[in-house]
Amino acid sequence: MKPAIHAYQHALSVWEKFHAQSKYPVMDEESLTRCAAKDNMLDRILRAPPPGERTPTAFGLFVRFGRNWKPLRQTSFLGEFLPGPSTVERRLLEAAAKGAIKRPRRLPVTVEEFPSRIWQRAQASQNPKRLVGAAYLAFNSMVRLLEQHEDDTDLEDLMTFRIPSGDLPDVIDLAALSPGRFLDLKNRIIDWLMEEFRTGRFELTSEVMPAIKAWVLVDTGNRDEGIDMLSAETRATMEKYLTTHRLCDHHHTRRLGRLMFRFGLRRLASQCTKVLGDSPWKLGWQYQAISGNAHARIRQIILRPDSDADAWMKEPALACSAMTIPLWLMDGVERVSELTALFNKAAGCPWIFPRLQHIYQWHLALAGKHEELRQIEQIAPDLAVGLSGSLTPSIP
């Protein structure tokens, strides 16, 4: 078996196993608060993620709920999930067990999606206040990661896996974020997606179609009309929800607010969340593969020469972050070997597969590995993105 196929199969099997272990009805912060005493539920959820993601999540869980547990339960939990803490961490855990730690008044905003990344930065400082904040963020991060796939029933659902991105399928990023010289490949993806829509295999509502057109045209001069239309619809929907307070209007306000954030219209997105009684940061809207100026600056920091310039391709939790997704697409360089190495590391970060499997196919197409693409289609036909033909990228 070719290395690229073996790596893809490995990452897929890791994801399927993780999905089965972590899937639990109503996995959200409210249900965890209500069910914090249900040891079996909590322990099952915590055993599913790999150790690097499990430890900071467990720390955050204990800091939040440990004071409500009996001493025997506290000891058992710490022994299984948090053995060998540092001196500062041990003191924080002891304080949490006594109920002496209060929730920070305001949690910092972070663009780090994975508990391991959040925790690494806080550990480097060993600052107690920063560790407490990171513990809360790590727990919130894991809840959000698990919520993304709690309703998935089959592989096809991975097409809309990402942190809520305005109901746009991940495949759209291949067409929107890749260089313009790959027009043939871009058109092939759009044609495939339209065919999926025509045959009924993939549902695209009349509300989503304008958003897809606007996102694909994001770097062209033809997007303004679509964006203006969506912005007007967003304002009208917000006003309607303020009057009706109906659930469907709440849903549409939330959906359109996500799109406004994705298109870089943050003020309008913030207005949507204010109407909903929340904030875009708490809802995780910052975790989107968009190409706005603020996100571009973050990506330049990721690529800084004073750090490991290749870290974004090697460190799993960074490599599949939404902040990093455009880096895989922006320069048109084929990186099959780097992606293959990452997919072989999926045991340490199961999200590699749903976050990067479509990008994996894109890079196989760039490398002209059409036989591998055809084999991948056979392994997971629901996740094909229409690139397995003999088409060669049109590079001037």
mmCIF file of C-alpha atoms in Angstrom:
data_model
loop_
_atom_site.group_PDB
_atom_site.id
_atom_site.type_symbol
_atom_site.label_atom_id
_atom_site.label_comp_id
_atom_site.label_asym_id
_atom_site.label_seq_id
_atom_site.Cartn_x
_atom_site.Cartn_y
_atom_site.Cartn_z
ATOM 1 C CA MET A 1 0.000 0.000 0.000
ATOM 2 C CA LYS A 2 1.310 3.446 -0.909
ATOM 3 C CA PRO A 3 2.349 5.645 2.056
ATOM 4 C CA ALA A 4 -0.219 8.356 1.251
ATOM 5 C CA ILE A 5 -3.069 5.821 1.263
ATOM 6 C CA HIS A 6 -1.843 4.118 4.433
ATOM 7 C CA ALA A 7 -1.651 7.473 6.249
ATOM 8 C CA TYR A 8 -5.152 8.446 5.106
ATOM 9 C CA GLN A 9 -6.599 5.128 6.282
ATOM 10 C CA HIS A 10 -4.796 5.446 9.614
ATOM 11 C CA ALA A 11 -6.102 8.954 10.286
ATOM 12 C CA LEU A 12 -9.620 7.918 9.279
ATOM 13 C CA SER A 13 -9.596 4.909 11.628
ATOM 14 C CA VAL A 14 -8.283 7.082 14.488
ATOM 15 C CA TRP A 15 -11.072 9.591 13.895
ATOM 16 C CA GLU A 16 -13.803 6.950 13.715
ATOM 17 C CA LYS A 17 -12.642 5.375 16.975
ATOM 18 C CA PHE A 18 -12.421 8.742 18.704
ATOM 19 C CA HIS A 19 -15.821 9.771 17.393
ATOM 20 C CA ALA A 20 -17.418 6.609 18.764
ATOM 21 C CA GLN A 21 -15.781 7.028 22.173
ATOM 22 C CA SER A 22 -16.439 10.736 22.624
ATOM 23 C CA LYS A 23 -19.938 10.944 21.196
ATOM 24 C CA TYR A 24 -22.353 11.507 24.049
ATOM 25 C CA PRO A 25 -25.890 12.945 24.088
ATOM 26 C CA VAL A 26 -26.127 16.638 24.905
ATOM 27 C CA MET A 27 -22.425 17.247 25.346
ATOM 28 C CA ASP A 28 -22.332 20.888 26.333
ATOM 29 C CA GLU A 29 -21.329 23.060 29.271
ATOM 30 C CA GLU A 30 -24.821 23.187 30.769
ATOM 31 C CA SER A 31 -25.260 19.418 30.750
ATOM 32 C CA LEU A 32 -21.814 18.926 32.260
ATOM 33 C CA THR A 33 -22.662 21.350 35.031
ATOM 34 C CA ARG A 34 -25.872 19.467 35.775
ATOM 35 C CA CYS A 35 -24.210 16.061 35.512
ATOM 36 C CA ALA A 36 -20.868 16.853 37.153
ATOM 37 C CA ALA A 37 -21.530 14.180 39.768
ATOM 38 C CA LYS A 38 -22.007 11.477 37.135
ATOM 39 C CA ASP A 39 -18.551 9.976 37.319
ATOM 40 C CA ASN A 40 -18.998 7.497 34.470
ATOM 41 C CA MET A 41 -20.108 10.164 32.007
ATOM 42 C CA LEU A 42 -17.261 12.551 32.773
ATOM 43 C CA ASP A 43 -14.600 9.880 32.854
ATOM 44 C CA ARG A 44 -15.750 8.375 29.577
ATOM 45 C CA ILE A 45 -15.572 11.766 27.872
ATOM 46 C CA LEU A 46 -12.102 12.454 29.292
ATOM 47 C CA ARG A 47 -10.695 9.081 28.295
ATOM 48 C CA ALA A 48 -11.516 9.648 24.637
ATOM 49 C CA PRO A 49 -9.061 12.476 23.766
ATOM 50 C CA PRO A 50 -5.328 11.731 23.533
ATOM 51 C CA PRO A 51 -3.205 12.565 26.616
ATOM 52 C CA GLY A 52 -1.995 15.920 25.295
ATOM 53 C CA GLU A 53 -5.555 17.208 24.986
ATOM 54 C CA ARG A 54 -6.915 15.257 27.966
ATOM 55 C CA THR A 55 -4.663 16.703 30.689
ATOM 56 C CA PRO A 56 -5.531 20.419 30.289
ATOM 57 C CA THR A 57 -9.208 19.517 29.839
ATOM 58 C CA ALA A 58 -9.152 17.484 33.056
ATOM 59 C CA PHE A 59 -7.414 20.332 34.873
ATOM 60 C CA GLY A 60 -10.118 22.737 33.746
ATOM 61 C CA LEU A 61 -12.851 20.291 34.713
ATOM 62 C CA PHE A 62 -11.427 19.839 38.224
ATOM 63 C CA VAL A 63 -10.946 23.570 38.737
ATOM 64 C CA ARG A 64 -14.576 24.176 37.788
ATOM 65 C CA PHE A 65 -16.357 21.263 39.455
ATOM 66 C CA GLY A 66 -13.912 19.475 41.776
ATOM 67 C CA ARG A 67 -15.101 21.336 44.871
ATOM 68 C CA ASN A 68 -18.503 19.613 44.525
ATOM 69 C CA TRP A 69 -17.015 16.110 44.671
ATOM 70 C CA LYS A 70 -16.424 13.882 47.667
ATOM 71 C CA PRO A 71 -12.771 13.457 48.755
ATOM 72 C CA LEU A 72 -12.630 9.895 47.425
ATOM 73 C CA ARG A 73 -13.830 11.043 44.026
ATOM 74 C CA GLN A 74 -11.330 13.911 44.001
ATOM 75 C CA THR A 75 -8.446 11.563 44.820
ATOM 76 C CA SER A 76 -9.512 9.018 42.204
ATOM 77 C CA PHE A 77 -9.874 11.676 39.502
ATOM 78 C CA LEU A 78 -6.527 13.324 40.207
ATOM 79 C CA GLY A 79 -4.776 9.956 40.303
ATOM 80 C CA GLU A 80 -6.084 8.916 36.896
ATOM 81 C CA PHE A 81 -6.155 12.159 34.933
ATOM 82 C CA LEU A 82 -3.703 14.560 36.607
ATOM 83 C CA PRO A 83 -0.745 12.629 38.016
ATOM 84 C CA GLY A 84 2.550 14.442 38.577
ATOM 85 C CA PRO A 85 1.486 18.104 38.452
ATOM 86 C CA SER A 86 4.090 20.819 38.922
ATOM 87 C CA THR A 87 4.321 22.592 42.291
ATOM 88 C CA VAL A 88 2.198 25.533 41.110
ATOM 89 C CA GLU A 89 -0.348 23.225 39.472
ATOM 90 C CA ARG A 90 -0.601 21.062 42.593
ATOM 91 C CA ARG A 91 -1.307 24.117 44.745
ATOM 92 C CA LEU A 92 -4.038 25.212 42.348
ATOM 93 C CA LEU A 93 -5.623 21.758 42.408
ATOM 94 C CA GLU A 94 -5.557 21.726 46.225
ATOM 95 C CA ALA A 95 -7.215 25.155 46.278
ATOM 96 C CA ALA A 96 -9.816 24.002 43.735
ATOM 97 C CA ALA A 97 -10.647 20.964 45.879
ATOM 98 C CA LYS A 98 -11.420 23.323 48.769
ATOM 99 C CA GLY A 99 -13.490 25.655 46.595
ATOM 100 C CA ALA A 100 -10.938 28.445 46.991
ATOM 101 C CA ILE A 101 -10.603 29.246 43.284
ATOM 102 C CA LYS A 102 -13.056 31.619 41.650
ATOM 103 C CA ARG A 103 -13.787 31.857 37.974
ATOM 104 C CA PRO A 104 -11.803 34.711 36.393
ATOM 105 C CA ARG A 105 -14.001 37.743 35.869
ATOM 106 C CA ARG A 106 -13.102 37.834 32.215
ATOM 107 C CA LEU A 107 -11.462 35.054 30.243
ATOM 108 C CA PRO A 108 -8.940 36.154 27.624
ATOM 109 C CA VAL A 109 -9.799 35.788 23.941
ATOM 110 C CA THR A 110 -7.669 33.155 22.245
ATOM 111 C CA VAL A 111 -7.276 31.966 18.676
ATOM 112 C CA GLU A 112 -5.868 28.655 19.911
ATOM 113 C CA GLU A 113 -8.472 25.944 19.349
ATOM 114 C CA PHE A 114 -6.948 22.963 21.141
ATOM 115 C CA PRO A 115 -6.438 22.510 24.896
ATOM 116 C CA SER A 116 -2.840 21.377 24.395
ATOM 117 C CA ARG A 117 -1.875 24.640 22.670
ATOM 118 C CA ILE A 118 -3.640 26.789 25.268
ATOM 119 C CA TRP A 119 -1.993 24.851 28.085
ATOM 120 C CA GLN A 120 1.538 24.943 26.617
ATOM 121 C CA ARG A 121 1.590 28.732 26.687
ATOM 122 C CA ALA A 122 0.304 28.973 30.237
ATOM 123 C CA GLN A 123 2.709 26.308 31.520
ATOM 124 C CA ALA A 124 5.665 28.216 30.156
ATOM 125 C CA SER A 125 4.849 31.091 32.521
ATOM 126 C CA GLN A 126 3.852 29.003 35.574
ATOM 127 C CA ASN A 127 1.797 32.039 36.569
ATOM 128 C CA PRO A 128 -1.107 30.847 38.773
ATOM 129 C CA LYS A 129 -3.625 33.343 37.386
ATOM 130 C CA ARG A 130 -2.689 32.500 33.840
ATOM 131 C CA LEU A 131 -2.949 28.773 34.547
ATOM 132 C CA VAL A 132 -6.439 29.189 36.001
ATOM 133 C CA GLY A 133 -7.537 31.170 32.942
ATOM 134 C CA ALA A 134 -5.983 28.561 30.660
ATOM 135 C CA ALA A 135 -7.761 25.782 32.556
ATOM 136 C CA TYR A 136 -11.129 27.396 31.882
ATOM 137 C CA LEU A 137 -10.237 28.039 28.244
ATOM 138 C CA ALA A 138 -8.986 24.464 27.788
ATOM 139 C CA PHE A 139 -12.228 23.032 29.146
ATOM 140 C CA ASN A 140 -14.301 25.364 26.953
ATOM 141 C CA SER A 141 -12.163 24.421 23.979
ATOM 142 C CA MET A 142 -12.757 20.698 24.423
ATOM 143 C CA VAL A 143 -16.505 21.203 24.877
ATOM 144 C CA ARG A 144 -16.576 23.176 21.628
ATOM 145 C CA LEU A 145 -14.522 20.563 19.780
ATOM 146 C CA LEU A 146 -16.835 17.778 20.923
ATOM 147 C CA GLU A 147 -19.989 19.745 20.201
ATOM 148 C CA GLN A 148 -18.943 20.029 16.566
ATOM 149 C CA HIS A 149 -19.618 16.393 15.845
ATOM 150 C CA GLU A 150 -22.142 15.353 18.480
ATOM 151 C CA ASP A 151 -24.899 14.993 15.874
ATOM 152 C CA ASP A 152 -22.816 13.360 13.139
ATOM 153 C CA THR A 153 -24.238 10.118 11.851
ATOM 154 C CA ASP A 154 -21.925 9.325 8.947
ATOM 155 C CA LEU A 155 -18.790 10.514 7.193
ATOM 156 C CA GLU A 156 -20.701 12.812 4.900
ATOM 157 C CA ASP A 157 -21.418 15.050 7.894
ATOM 158 C CA LEU A 158 -17.715 15.913 8.014
ATOM 159 C CA MET A 159 -18.289 18.161 5.008
ATOM 160 C CA THR A 160 -19.627 20.764 7.434
ATOM 161 C CA PHE A 161 -17.430 19.734 10.365
ATOM 162 C CA ARG A 162 -15.592 22.946 11.127
ATOM 163 C CA ILE A 163 -16.326 25.386 13.959
ATOM 164 C CA PRO A 164 -19.570 27.055 12.823
ATOM 165 C CA SER A 165 -18.545 28.826 9.641
ATOM 166 C CA GLY A 166 -21.850 30.164 8.473
ATOM 167 C CA ASP A 167 -23.116 26.828 7.147
ATOM 168 C CA LEU A 168 -20.460 26.651 4.440
ATOM 169 C CA PRO A 169 -18.912 23.260 3.618
ATOM 170 C CA ASP A 170 -15.155 22.957 4.147
ATOM 171 C CA VAL A 171 -14.668 22.133 0.467
ATOM 172 C CA ILE A 172 -15.421 25.762 -0.384
ATOM 173 C CA ASP A 173 -12.115 26.808 1.203
ATOM 174 C CA LEU A 174 -10.251 24.898 -1.493
ATOM 175 C CA ALA A 175 -11.837 27.106 -4.133
ATOM 176 C CA ALA A 176 -11.762 30.347 -2.156
ATOM 177 C CA LEU A 177 -8.345 30.311 -0.475
ATOM 178 C CA SER A 178 -6.119 28.682 -3.099
ATOM 179 C CA PRO A 179 -4.202 30.777 -5.681
ATOM 180 C CA GLY A 180 -6.098 32.030 -8.725
ATOM 181 C CA ARG A 181 -3.788 30.185 -11.138
ATOM 182 C CA PHE A 182 -5.487 26.917 -10.155
ATOM 183 C CA LEU A 183 -8.736 27.942 -11.801
ATOM 184 C CA ASP A 184 -9.275 24.516 -13.386
ATOM 185 C CA LEU A 185 -9.104 22.770 -10.022
ATOM 186 C CA LYS A 186 -11.295 25.416 -8.417
ATOM 187 C CA ASN A 187 -13.946 25.019 -11.100
ATOM 188 C CA ARG A 188 -13.783 21.270 -10.792
ATOM 189 C CA ILE A 189 -14.598 21.492 -7.070
ATOM 190 C CA ILE A 190 -17.490 23.876 -7.652
ATOM 191 C CA ASP A 191 -18.849 21.707 -10.489
ATOM 192 C CA TRP A 192 -18.645 18.646 -8.240
ATOM 193 C CA LEU A 193 -20.421 20.433 -5.409
ATOM 194 C CA MET A 194 -23.199 21.599 -7.748
ATOM 195 C CA GLU A 195 -23.606 18.050 -9.015
ATOM 196 C CA GLU A 196 -23.881 16.814 -5.426
ATOM 197 C CA PHE A 197 -26.590 19.417 -4.943
ATOM 198 C CA ARG A 198 -28.455 18.454 -8.125
ATOM 199 C CA THR A 199 -28.465 14.765 -7.212
ATOM 200 C CA GLY A 200 -29.650 15.488 -3.683
ATOM 201 C CA ARG A 201 -26.621 13.940 -1.973
ATOM 202 C CA PHE A 202 -25.652 17.253 -0.450
ATOM 203 C CA GLU A 203 -28.235 19.780 0.672
ATOM 204 C CA LEU A 204 -27.677 23.405 -0.281
ATOM 205 C CA THR A 205 -30.585 25.612 0.689
ATOM 206 C CA SER A 206 -31.533 28.764 -1.201
ATOM 207 C CA GLU A 207 -30.211 30.700 1.813
ATOM 208 C CA VAL A 208 -26.762 29.108 1.587
ATOM 209 C CA MET A 209 -26.209 29.513 -2.156
ATOM 210 C CA PRO A 210 -25.583 33.312 -2.049
ATOM 211 C CA ALA A 211 -23.094 32.767 0.774
ATOM 212 C CA ILE A 212 -21.189 30.152 -1.221
ATOM 213 C CA LYS A 213 -21.001 32.429 -4.256
ATOM 214 C CA ALA A 214 -19.804 35.350 -2.139
ATOM 215 C CA TRP A 215 -17.159 33.275 -0.359
ATOM 216 C CA VAL A 216 -15.753 31.763 -3.554
ATOM 217 C CA LEU A 217 -15.500 35.260 -5.021
ATOM 218 C CA VAL A 218 -13.927 36.654 -1.836
ATOM 219 C CA ASP A 219 -10.684 37.687 -3.565
ATOM 220 C CA THR A 220 -12.255 39.009 -6.755
ATOM 221 C CA GLY A 221 -13.951 42.243 -7.667
ATOM 222 C CA ASN A 222 -17.295 40.496 -8.090
ATOM 223 C CA ARG A 223 -18.103 39.727 -4.484
ATOM 224 C CA ASP A 224 -19.410 43.112 -3.301
ATOM 225 C CA GLU A 225 -22.942 42.689 -4.607
ATOM 226 C CA GLY A 226 -23.341 39.345 -2.867
ATOM 227 C CA ILE A 227 -21.890 40.665 0.394
ATOM 228 C CA ASP A 228 -24.182 43.708 0.304
ATOM 229 C CA MET A 229 -27.199 41.480 -0.224
ATOM 230 C CA LEU A 230 -26.240 39.219 2.682
ATOM 231 C CA SER A 231 -25.531 42.205 4.931
ATOM 232 C CA ALA A 232 -28.968 43.656 4.231
ATOM 233 C CA GLU A 233 -30.547 40.275 4.956
ATOM 234 C CA THR A 234 -28.607 40.087 8.214
ATOM 235 C CA ARG A 235 -29.866 43.459 9.430
ATOM 236 C CA ALA A 236 -33.437 42.594 8.502
ATOM 237 C CA THR A 237 -33.209 39.241 10.260
ATOM 238 C CA MET A 238 -31.871 40.825 13.454
ATOM 239 C CA GLU A 239 -34.718 43.319 13.497
ATOM 240 C CA LYS A 240 -37.217 40.534 12.925
ATOM 241 C CA TYR A 241 -35.818 38.466 15.795
ATOM 242 C CA LEU A 242 -35.999 41.442 18.161
ATOM 243 C CA THR A 243 -39.711 41.612 17.368
ATOM 244 C CA THR A 244 -40.675 37.920 17.227
ATOM 245 C CA HIS A 245 -38.066 36.159 19.441
ATOM 246 C CA ARG A 246 -38.878 33.029 17.476
ATOM 247 C CA LEU A 247 -36.417 30.146 17.468
ATOM 248 C CA CYS A 248 -36.136 30.097 13.672
ATOM 249 C CA ASP A 249 -35.262 33.818 13.630
ATOM 250 C CA HIS A 250 -32.682 33.165 16.368
ATOM 251 C CA HIS A 251 -31.139 30.450 14.181
ATOM 252 C CA HIS A 252 -31.024 32.673 11.080
ATOM 253 C CA THR A 253 -29.512 35.572 13.040
ATOM 254 C CA ARG A 254 -26.817 33.239 14.357
ATOM 255 C CA ARG A 255 -26.144 31.731 10.923
ATOM 256 C CA LEU A 256 -25.883 35.100 9.200
ATOM 257 C CA GLY A 257 -23.798 36.523 12.041
ATOM 258 C CA ARG A 258 -21.260 33.752 11.521
ATOM 259 C CA LEU A 259 -21.156 34.604 7.836
ATOM 260 C CA MET A 260 -20.604 38.288 8.554
ATOM 261 C CA PHE A 261 -17.648 37.390 10.776
ATOM 262 C CA ARG A 262 -16.324 35.089 8.084
ATOM 263 C CA PHE A 263 -16.520 37.865 5.498
ATOM 264 C CA GLY A 264 -14.671 40.236 7.826
ATOM 265 C CA LEU A 265 -17.707 42.363 8.781
ATOM 266 C CA ARG A 266 -17.029 42.085 12.491
ATOM 267 C CA ARG A 267 -19.119 45.033 13.620
ATOM 268 C CA LEU A 268 -22.210 43.531 12.019
ATOM 269 C CA ALA A 269 -21.321 40.110 13.445
ATOM 270 C CA SER A 270 -20.995 41.619 16.922
ATOM 271 C CA GLN A 271 -24.395 43.244 16.529
ATOM 272 C CA CYS A 272 -25.852 39.819 15.781
ATOM 273 C CA THR A 273 -24.368 38.267 18.905
ATOM 274 C CA LYS A 274 -25.448 41.246 21.015
ATOM 275 C CA VAL A 275 -29.016 40.623 19.855
ATOM 276 C CA LEU A 276 -28.551 36.966 20.795
ATOM 277 C CA GLY A 277 -27.211 37.948 24.235
ATOM 278 C CA ASP A 278 -23.711 36.614 23.609
ATOM 279 C CA SER A 279 -20.394 37.509 21.974
ATOM 280 C CA PRO A 280 -18.671 36.194 18.829
ATOM 281 C CA TRP A 281 -15.612 35.271 20.901
ATOM 282 C CA LYS A 282 -17.559 33.124 23.354
ATOM 283 C CA LEU A 283 -19.314 31.405 20.461
ATOM 284 C CA GLY A 284 -15.958 30.629 18.830
ATOM 285 C CA TRP A 285 -16.506 32.598 15.650
ATOM 286 C CA GLN A 286 -12.835 33.609 15.646
ATOM 287 C CA TYR A 287 -11.958 30.008 14.737
ATOM 288 C CA GLN A 288 -12.648 30.284 11.044
ATOM 289 C CA ALA A 289 -10.439 29.878 8.012
ATOM 290 C CA ILE A 290 -10.939 33.417 6.749
ATOM 291 C CA SER A 291 -8.489 35.764 5.074
ATOM 292 C CA GLY A 292 -9.149 39.039 6.905
ATOM 293 C CA ASN A 293 -6.353 41.423 7.890
ATOM 294 C CA ALA A 294 -6.395 40.477 11.585
ATOM 295 C CA HIS A 295 -6.160 36.787 10.778
ATOM 296 C CA ALA A 296 -3.440 37.448 8.206
ATOM 297 C CA ARG A 297 -1.331 39.090 10.944
ATOM 298 C CA ILE A 298 -1.770 36.030 13.151
ATOM 299 C CA ARG A 299 -0.611 33.795 10.315
ATOM 300 C CA GLN A 300 2.466 35.950 9.817
ATOM 301 C CA ILE A 301 3.283 35.413 13.503
ATOM 302 C CA ILE A 302 2.919 31.654 12.963
ATOM 303 C CA LEU A 303 5.434 31.916 10.106
ATOM 304 C CA ARG A 304 7.883 34.167 12.023
ATOM 305 C CA PRO A 305 11.522 33.316 11.250
ATOM 306 C CA ASP A 306 12.526 33.595 14.926
ATOM 307 C CA SER A 307 10.495 30.452 15.632
ATOM 308 C CA ASP A 308 10.442 27.082 13.885
ATOM 309 C CA ALA A 309 9.257 28.178 10.451
ATOM 310 C CA ASP A 310 7.947 24.670 9.716
ATOM 311 C CA ALA A 311 6.156 24.139 13.043
ATOM 312 C CA TRP A 312 2.764 24.786 11.459
ATOM 313 C CA MET A 313 3.288 21.728 9.241
ATOM 314 C CA LYS A 314 4.636 19.455 11.993
ATOM 315 C CA GLU A 315 2.772 20.139 15.237
ATOM 316 C CA PRO A 316 -0.630 18.423 14.893
ATOM 317 C CA ALA A 317 -2.762 20.794 17.000
ATOM 318 C CA LEU A 318 -1.304 23.778 15.135
ATOM 319 C CA ALA A 319 -1.319 22.139 11.702
ATOM 320 C CA CYS A 320 -5.086 21.561 11.724
ATOM 321 C CA SER A 321 -6.045 24.829 13.413
ATOM 322 C CA ALA A 322 -8.452 27.040 11.468
ATOM 323 C CA MET A 323 -5.820 29.789 11.729
ATOM 324 C CA THR A 324 -3.434 27.569 9.787
ATOM 325 C CA ILE A 325 -5.794 26.176 7.139
ATOM 326 C CA PRO A 326 -5.076 29.000 4.625
ATOM 327 C CA LEU A 327 -1.336 28.354 4.930
ATOM 328 C CA TRP A 328 -1.873 24.937 3.327
ATOM 329 C CA LEU A 329 -3.579 26.579 0.357
ATOM 330 C CA MET A 330 -2.196 30.077 -0.148
ATOM 331 C CA ASP A 331 1.030 29.431 -2.114
ATOM 332 C CA GLY A 332 0.144 26.433 -4.276
ATOM 333 C CA VAL A 333 3.181 24.456 -3.122
ATOM 334 C CA GLU A 334 2.585 20.696 -3.042
ATOM 335 C CA ARG A 335 3.078 19.303 0.492
ATOM 336 C CA VAL A 336 1.997 15.672 0.293
ATOM 337 C CA SER A 337 4.958 14.398 2.328
ATOM 338 C CA GLU A 338 4.289 16.831 5.179
ATOM 339 C CA LEU A 339 0.580 15.958 5.240
ATOM 340 C CA THR A 340 1.343 12.249 5.108
ATOM 341 C CA ALA A 341 3.613 12.604 8.143
ATOM 342 C CA LEU A 342 0.862 14.513 9.969
ATOM 343 C CA PHE A 343 -1.796 11.925 9.149
ATOM 344 C CA ASN A 344 0.486 9.260 10.599
ATOM 345 C CA LYS A 345 0.456 11.282 13.867
ATOM 346 C CA ALA A 346 -3.344 11.348 14.088
ATOM 347 C CA ALA A 347 -3.340 9.282 17.285
ATOM 348 C CA GLY A 348 -2.138 12.401 19.106
ATOM 349 C CA CYS A 349 -4.743 14.657 17.490
ATOM 350 C CA PRO A 350 -7.763 12.872 15.962
ATOM 351 C CA TRP A 351 -9.031 16.156 14.482
ATOM 352 C CA ILE A 352 -6.293 15.977 11.839
ATOM 353 C CA PHE A 353 -8.578 13.885 9.665
ATOM 354 C CA PRO A 354 -11.747 16.001 9.563
ATOM 355 C CA ARG A 355 -9.805 19.261 9.496
ATOM 356 C CA LEU A 356 -7.320 18.338 6.745
ATOM 357 C CA GLN A 357 -8.717 15.453 4.724
ATOM 358 C CA HIS A 358 -10.049 17.741 1.957
ATOM 359 C CA ILE A 359 -6.745 19.650 1.943
ATOM 360 C CA TYR A 360 -4.954 16.288 1.701
ATOM 361 C CA GLN A 361 -6.903 15.591 -1.487
ATOM 362 C CA TRP A 362 -6.032 19.021 -2.865
ATOM 363 C CA HIS A 363 -2.313 18.422 -2.392
ATOM 364 C CA LEU A 364 -2.532 14.968 -3.941
ATOM 365 C CA ALA A 365 -4.075 16.662 -6.995
ATOM 366 C CA LEU A 366 -1.274 19.249 -7.047
ATOM 367 C CA ALA A 367 1.240 16.389 -7.003
ATOM 368 C CA GLY A 368 -0.574 14.615 -9.847
ATOM 369 C CA LYS A 369 -1.251 11.582 -7.635
ATOM 370 C CA HIS A 370 -4.556 10.727 -9.297
ATOM 371 C CA GLU A 371 -4.361 7.009 -8.557
ATOM 372 C CA GLU A 372 -4.066 7.790 -4.834
ATOM 373 C CA LEU A 373 -7.040 10.137 -5.139
ATOM 374 C CA ARG A 374 -9.116 7.396 -6.761
ATOM 375 C CA GLN A 375 -8.200 4.966 -3.990
ATOM 376 C CA ILE A 376 -9.138 7.538 -1.344
ATOM 377 C CA GLU A 377 -12.513 7.982 -3.044
ATOM 378 C CA GLN A 378 -13.058 4.238 -2.730
ATOM 379 C CA ILE A 379 -12.117 4.296 0.962
ATOM 380 C CA ALA A 380 -14.452 7.208 1.807
ATOM 381 C CA PRO A 381 -16.605 8.121 -1.210
ATOM 382 C CA ASP A 382 -18.729 10.573 0.801
ATOM 383 C CA LEU A 383 -15.640 12.721 1.395
ATOM 384 C CA ALA A 384 -14.430 12.955 -2.218
ATOM 385 C CA VAL A 385 -14.078 16.532 -3.467
ATOM 386 C CA GLY A 386 -14.084 15.878 -7.204
ATOM 387 C CA LEU A 387 -10.339 15.997 -7.885
ATOM 388 C CA SER A 388 -9.592 12.394 -8.857
ATOM 389 C CA GLY A 389 -9.640 12.801 -12.651
ATOM 390 C CA SER A 390 -6.671 13.202 -14.931
ATOM 391 C CA LEU A 391 -6.854 16.999 -14.802
ATOM 392 C CA THR A 392 -3.517 18.786 -14.484
ATOM 393 C CA PRO A 393 -3.394 22.122 -12.625
ATOM 394 C CA SER A 394 -3.071 25.066 -14.996
ATOM 395 C CA ILE A 395 0.088 26.812 -13.855
ATOM 396 C CA PRO A 396 1.211 29.683 -16.091
#
